[in-house]
Short mmCIF file of C-alpha atoms in Angstrom, two decimals:
data_model
loop_
_atom_site.label_atom_id
_atom_site.label_comp_id
_atom_site.label_asym_id
_atom_site.label_seq_id
_atom_site.Cartn_x
_atom_site.Cartn_y
_atom_site.Cartn_z
CA MET A 1 -71.06 60.94 65.51
CA THR A 2 -67.99 60.89 63.25
CA ILE A 3 -66.61 64.04 61.69
CA GLU A 4 -63.90 63.81 59.06
CA VAL A 5 -61.92 66.76 57.77
CA TYR A 6 -60.79 67.21 54.15
CA LYS A 7 -61.25 63.60 53.07
CA PHE A 8 -64.21 61.71 51.64
CA HIS A 9 -65.30 58.40 53.17
CA PHE A 10 -68.11 57.05 51.03
CA GLU A 11 -69.01 53.57 52.14
CA GLU A 12 -71.47 52.82 49.35
CA SER A 13 -68.50 51.85 47.13
CA ARG A 14 -67.24 49.18 49.53
CA GLU A 15 -68.27 45.55 49.81
CA SER A 16 -71.33 45.14 52.03
CA SER A 17 -69.83 42.15 53.81
CA GLU A 18 -66.80 44.20 54.79
CA LEU A 19 -69.02 46.98 56.14
CA ASP A 20 -71.13 44.50 58.09
CA ARG A 21 -68.06 43.06 59.76
CA GLU A 22 -66.83 46.50 60.73
CA ARG A 23 -70.21 47.50 62.14
CA GLU A 24 -70.36 44.37 64.24
CA MET A 25 -67.00 45.36 65.71
CA VAL A 26 -67.66 49.04 66.40
CA GLY A 27 -71.36 49.01 67.24
CA PRO A 28 -74.21 51.01 65.67
CA ALA A 29 -73.54 53.04 62.56
CA ARG A 30 -73.10 56.70 63.36
CA PRO A 31 -73.97 59.68 61.19
CA LEU A 32 -70.88 60.77 59.31
CA PHE A 33 -70.22 64.46 58.72
CA VAL A 34 -67.45 65.31 56.27
CA LEU A 35 -65.97 68.84 56.49
CA PHE A 36 -64.21 69.64 53.24
CA GLY A 37 -62.35 72.89 52.74
CA SER A 38 -59.41 75.15 53.51
CA SER A 39 -57.87 76.40 56.76
CA ILE A 40 -61.22 77.69 58.03
CA VAL A 41 -62.22 74.02 58.10
CA GLN A 42 -58.87 72.81 59.44
CA LEU A 43 -58.88 75.30 62.32
CA SER A 44 -62.53 74.68 63.13
CA PHE A 45 -61.38 72.13 65.70
CA SER A 46 -59.26 74.68 67.60
CA ASP A 47 -60.35 77.23 70.24
CA GLU A 48 -63.97 76.03 70.52
CA GLY A 49 -64.32 76.13 66.74
CA TRP A 50 -67.42 75.19 64.80
CA GLY A 51 -66.09 71.74 63.87
CA ALA A 52 -65.41 70.97 67.53
CA ILE A 53 -68.89 72.18 68.50
CA LEU A 54 -70.49 69.90 65.89
CA ALA A 55 -68.44 66.93 67.08
CA ASP A 56 -69.58 67.61 70.64
CA LEU A 57 -73.26 67.99 69.73
CA TYR A 58 -73.32 64.72 67.80
CA ALA A 59 -70.99 62.72 70.08
CA ARG A 60 -73.58 60.06 71.05
CA LYS A 61 -75.93 60.24 68.11
CA ASP A 62 -76.90 57.19 66.10
CA ALA A 63 -78.13 57.07 62.51
CA ALA A 64 -78.26 54.51 59.73
CA ILE A 65 -77.09 56.45 56.68
CA GLN A 66 -73.48 57.13 55.82
CA PRO A 67 -72.27 59.59 54.77
CA SER A 68 -74.95 61.77 56.29
CA LEU A 69 -73.66 65.20 55.41
CA VAL A 70 -70.85 66.89 53.50
CA ILE A 71 -70.13 70.53 54.38
CA VAL A 72 -68.02 72.30 51.75
CA TYR A 73 -66.14 75.55 52.18
CA PHE A 74 -63.96 77.25 49.56
CA GLY A 75 -63.81 80.86 48.39
CA GLY A 76 -61.85 83.01 50.82
CA ASN A 77 -58.41 82.12 49.51
CA ASP A 78 -59.69 82.07 45.93
CA SER A 79 -60.87 85.67 46.34
CA ILE A 80 -57.41 87.00 47.25
CA HIS A 81 -56.29 89.53 44.67
CA PRO A 82 -53.75 88.15 42.17
CA GLN A 83 -50.03 88.75 42.52
CA PRO A 84 -48.20 90.30 39.54
CA SER A 85 -45.90 87.26 39.61
CA GLY A 86 -48.84 84.91 39.16
CA LEU A 87 -48.02 83.17 42.43
CA GLY A 88 -50.50 82.77 45.27
CA PRO A 89 -53.91 81.18 45.86
CA HIS A 90 -56.00 83.52 43.69
CA VAL A 91 -58.51 81.73 41.46
CA PRO A 92 -60.36 83.82 38.84
CA LEU A 93 -64.08 84.02 39.54
CA PRO A 94 -65.24 81.98 36.49
CA GLU A 95 -62.74 79.23 37.35
CA TYR A 96 -63.84 79.27 41.01
CA ILE A 97 -67.49 78.84 39.97
CA GLU A 98 -66.57 75.97 37.64
CA ASN A 99 -64.52 74.26 40.37
CA MET A 100 -67.36 74.52 42.86
CA LYS A 101 -69.75 73.14 40.26
CA LYS A 102 -67.48 70.13 39.72
CA ILE A 103 -67.35 69.47 43.48
CA ALA A 104 -71.15 69.72 43.70
CA LEU A 105 -71.71 67.38 40.74
CA HIS A 106 -69.27 64.84 42.17
CA LEU A 107 -70.97 64.84 45.57
CA LYS A 108 -74.42 64.57 44.04
CA SER A 109 -73.33 61.60 41.96
CA LEU A 110 -72.18 59.55 44.95
CA SER A 111 -75.45 58.62 46.58
CA GLU A 112 -79.01 59.75 47.06
CA LYS A 113 -78.26 59.59 50.78
CA THR A 114 -75.54 62.23 50.57
CA ARG A 115 -76.68 65.58 52.01
CA ILE A 116 -74.71 68.67 51.01
CA ILE A 117 -74.27 72.17 52.45
CA PHE A 118 -72.00 74.80 50.91
CA LEU A 119 -70.61 77.62 53.05
CA SER A 120 -69.98 80.87 51.22
CA ALA A 121 -66.90 83.02 51.77
CA PRO A 122 -67.21 84.89 55.09
CA PRO A 123 -66.25 88.53 55.57
CA VAL A 124 -62.83 89.59 56.83
CA ASN A 125 -61.51 92.30 59.13
CA GLU A 126 -59.03 94.05 56.85
CA GLU A 127 -57.47 96.14 59.62
CA GLN A 128 -56.91 93.07 61.78
CA ILE A 129 -55.31 91.21 58.86
CA CYS A 130 -52.85 94.08 58.42
CA GLU A 131 -52.04 94.07 62.13
CA THR A 132 -51.55 90.31 62.49
CA LEU A 133 -50.43 89.02 59.11
CA SER A 134 -48.77 91.89 57.20
CA ILE A 135 -45.27 90.90 58.40
CA THR A 136 -45.81 87.46 56.87
CA LEU A 137 -48.06 88.22 53.92
CA GLY A 138 -47.09 91.78 53.04
CA GLU A 139 -49.58 94.00 51.23
CA LEU A 140 -53.24 93.29 51.94
CA ARG A 141 -54.74 91.34 49.06
CA ARG A 142 -57.79 89.86 50.80
CA THR A 143 -60.62 92.35 51.06
CA ASN A 144 -64.15 92.23 52.33
CA GLU A 145 -65.44 93.33 48.94
CA SER A 146 -63.72 90.49 47.10
CA CYS A 147 -65.10 88.03 49.67
CA ARG A 148 -68.58 89.39 48.98
CA ILE A 149 -68.21 88.80 45.24
CA TYR A 150 -67.11 85.18 45.69
CA SER A 151 -69.76 84.61 48.35
CA GLU A 152 -72.53 85.77 46.02
CA ALA A 153 -71.15 83.61 43.21
CA CYS A 154 -71.24 80.54 45.47
CA LEU A 155 -74.79 81.26 46.59
CA GLU A 156 -76.00 81.78 43.03
CA LEU A 157 -74.47 78.49 41.93
CA CYS A 158 -76.17 76.69 44.82
CA ARG A 159 -79.52 78.16 43.86
CA GLU A 160 -79.04 76.93 40.28
CA MET A 161 -78.04 73.44 41.44
CA ASP A 162 -80.59 73.15 44.26
CA ILE A 163 -77.91 72.79 46.96
CA LYS A 164 -78.33 74.03 50.52
CA ALA A 165 -76.07 77.04 51.11
CA ILE A 166 -75.20 79.33 54.00
CA ASP A 167 -74.46 82.99 53.39
CA LEU A 168 -71.62 83.43 55.89
CA TRP A 169 -70.70 86.82 54.49
CA THR A 170 -74.06 88.19 55.65
CA ALA A 171 -74.55 86.03 58.75
CA ILE A 172 -71.28 87.08 60.41
CA GLN A 173 -71.96 90.78 59.81
CA LYS A 174 -75.38 90.71 61.48
CA ARG A 175 -73.63 91.24 64.82
CA ASP A 176 -72.92 94.89 65.54
CA ASP A 177 -69.54 93.96 67.00
CA TRP A 178 -68.58 91.42 64.33
CA LEU A 179 -65.33 93.17 63.47
CA THR A 180 -63.95 92.82 67.00
CA THR A 181 -65.43 89.48 68.09
CA SER A 182 -65.47 87.15 65.08
CA PHE A 183 -61.84 86.62 64.10
CA THR A 184 -58.53 85.58 65.62
CA ASP A 185 -56.47 87.21 62.88
CA GLY A 186 -59.03 88.92 60.64
CA ILE A 187 -59.74 85.70 58.70
CA HIS A 188 -60.18 82.67 60.96
CA PHE A 189 -63.01 82.41 63.46
CA THR A 190 -62.98 82.91 67.19
CA SER A 191 -65.35 80.85 69.33
CA GLU A 192 -67.93 83.62 68.90
CA GLY A 193 -67.61 83.52 65.12
CA SER A 194 -67.83 79.73 65.19
CA LYS A 195 -71.08 79.86 67.16
CA ILE A 196 -72.61 81.82 64.31
CA VAL A 197 -71.48 79.17 61.81
CA VAL A 198 -72.99 76.38 63.93
CA LYS A 199 -76.23 78.33 64.36
CA GLU A 200 -76.56 78.71 60.59
CA ILE A 201 -75.81 75.02 59.99
CA MET A 202 -78.44 74.03 62.56
CA LYS A 203 -80.92 76.36 60.89
CA VAL A 204 -80.42 74.56 57.58
CA LEU A 205 -80.76 71.15 59.25
CA THR A 206 -83.98 72.28 60.94
CA GLU A 207 -85.58 73.62 57.78
CA ALA A 208 -84.41 70.93 55.33
CA ASP A 209 -86.97 68.28 54.39
CA TRP A 210 -84.36 65.52 54.66
CA GLU A 211 -85.40 62.11 55.98
CA PRO A 212 -84.23 61.36 58.52
CA SER A 213 -83.62 64.80 59.93
CA LEU A 214 -79.94 65.37 60.75
CA HIS A 215 -80.55 67.97 63.45
CA TRP A 216 -78.83 66.74 66.62
CA LYS A 217 -82.03 66.89 68.66
CA SER A 218 -83.81 64.64 66.16
CA LEU A 219 -81.33 61.77 66.22
CA PRO A 220 -81.59 58.97 68.77
CA ALA A 221 -78.81 58.61 71.31
CA GLU A 222 -76.39 55.75 70.99
CA PHE A 223 -76.52 53.16 73.81
CA ALA A 224 -79.62 54.84 75.22
CA GLU A 225 -80.98 51.89 77.19
CA ASP A 226 -81.90 52.44 80.84
CA SER A 227 -79.43 50.94 83.28
CA PRO A 228 -79.44 50.31 87.05
CA TYR A 229 -75.91 51.72 86.96
CA ASP A 230 -77.07 55.16 85.82
CA PRO A 231 -76.99 57.98 88.42
CA VAL A 232 -79.73 57.69 91.04
CA SER A 233 -82.52 60.28 90.81
CA LEU A 234 -83.77 62.49 93.63
CA ASP A 235 -86.37 59.95 94.78
CA GLY A 236 -83.61 57.44 95.49
CA LYS A 237 -85.64 54.68 93.82
CA THR A 238 -85.04 55.21 90.12
CA THR A 239 -82.11 56.10 87.91
CA VAL A 240 -81.60 58.92 85.42
CA ASN A 241 -80.76 57.94 81.86
CA VAL A 242 -77.76 60.16 81.14
CA SER A 243 -78.22 59.82 77.38
CA GLU A 244 -81.36 61.94 77.72
CA ILE A 245 -79.58 64.76 79.56
CA SER A 246 -78.48 67.72 77.46
CA TYR A 247 -75.14 69.20 78.40
CA HIS A 248 -75.24 71.74 75.62
CA ARG A 249 -76.79 74.68 77.42
CA LYS A 250 -75.13 77.22 75.13
CA THR A 251 -76.56 75.53 72.07
CA GLU A 252 -80.00 74.56 73.37
CA ASN A 253 -81.66 76.99 70.95
CA SER A 254 -79.68 75.75 67.96
#
């Protein structure tokens, strides 16, 4: 499976002959997941992050449609309270909603095969932000309440536009110990926080009526043919097809 961060890679716009040549060179077409967003997306490949977990789950999966899925996350930085100087990442709520609508309309216009999931703004640990980032960022301007407002705005827009959405603000806070286990600095996810994100993404993929299903357990394995060079089974007479073995014990229920 191929995961790309920040950038779009929509093959429908390219010449079919060029695509055919590339596929002959690299083998079967793999499902393509595009992760599009801010530092919560960028850092999702660090410290057992949710991007790294997805890449691992889909490492040998094969599918015919590309791109398979675009996961979009914006809202946390936008929700930061404005600076008197006008500097900083704050985006007024109406402008944020309009920007997200433009992103959604663009993605929907690309292809009927493009699947979309929006992630809403997650909560933050305000005390942890002050402890870890106050020297760099000064006065706290990112609050849990402002994240809630932008999260709800994102979810409402997705309902209006019939787009799959994940309420991260609520999902993260379902754990009793979310404040102490979910964040590295009060904003970005630990491995425990990332597991919640992956669980919610898998829930959407399970429940969505998309054909084919994009849940990792539903996709065929790449290069799944039996081979006499596979590990020998206990009976000493047959081999075990390693493509059918799940190494993802921690995510078996996802």
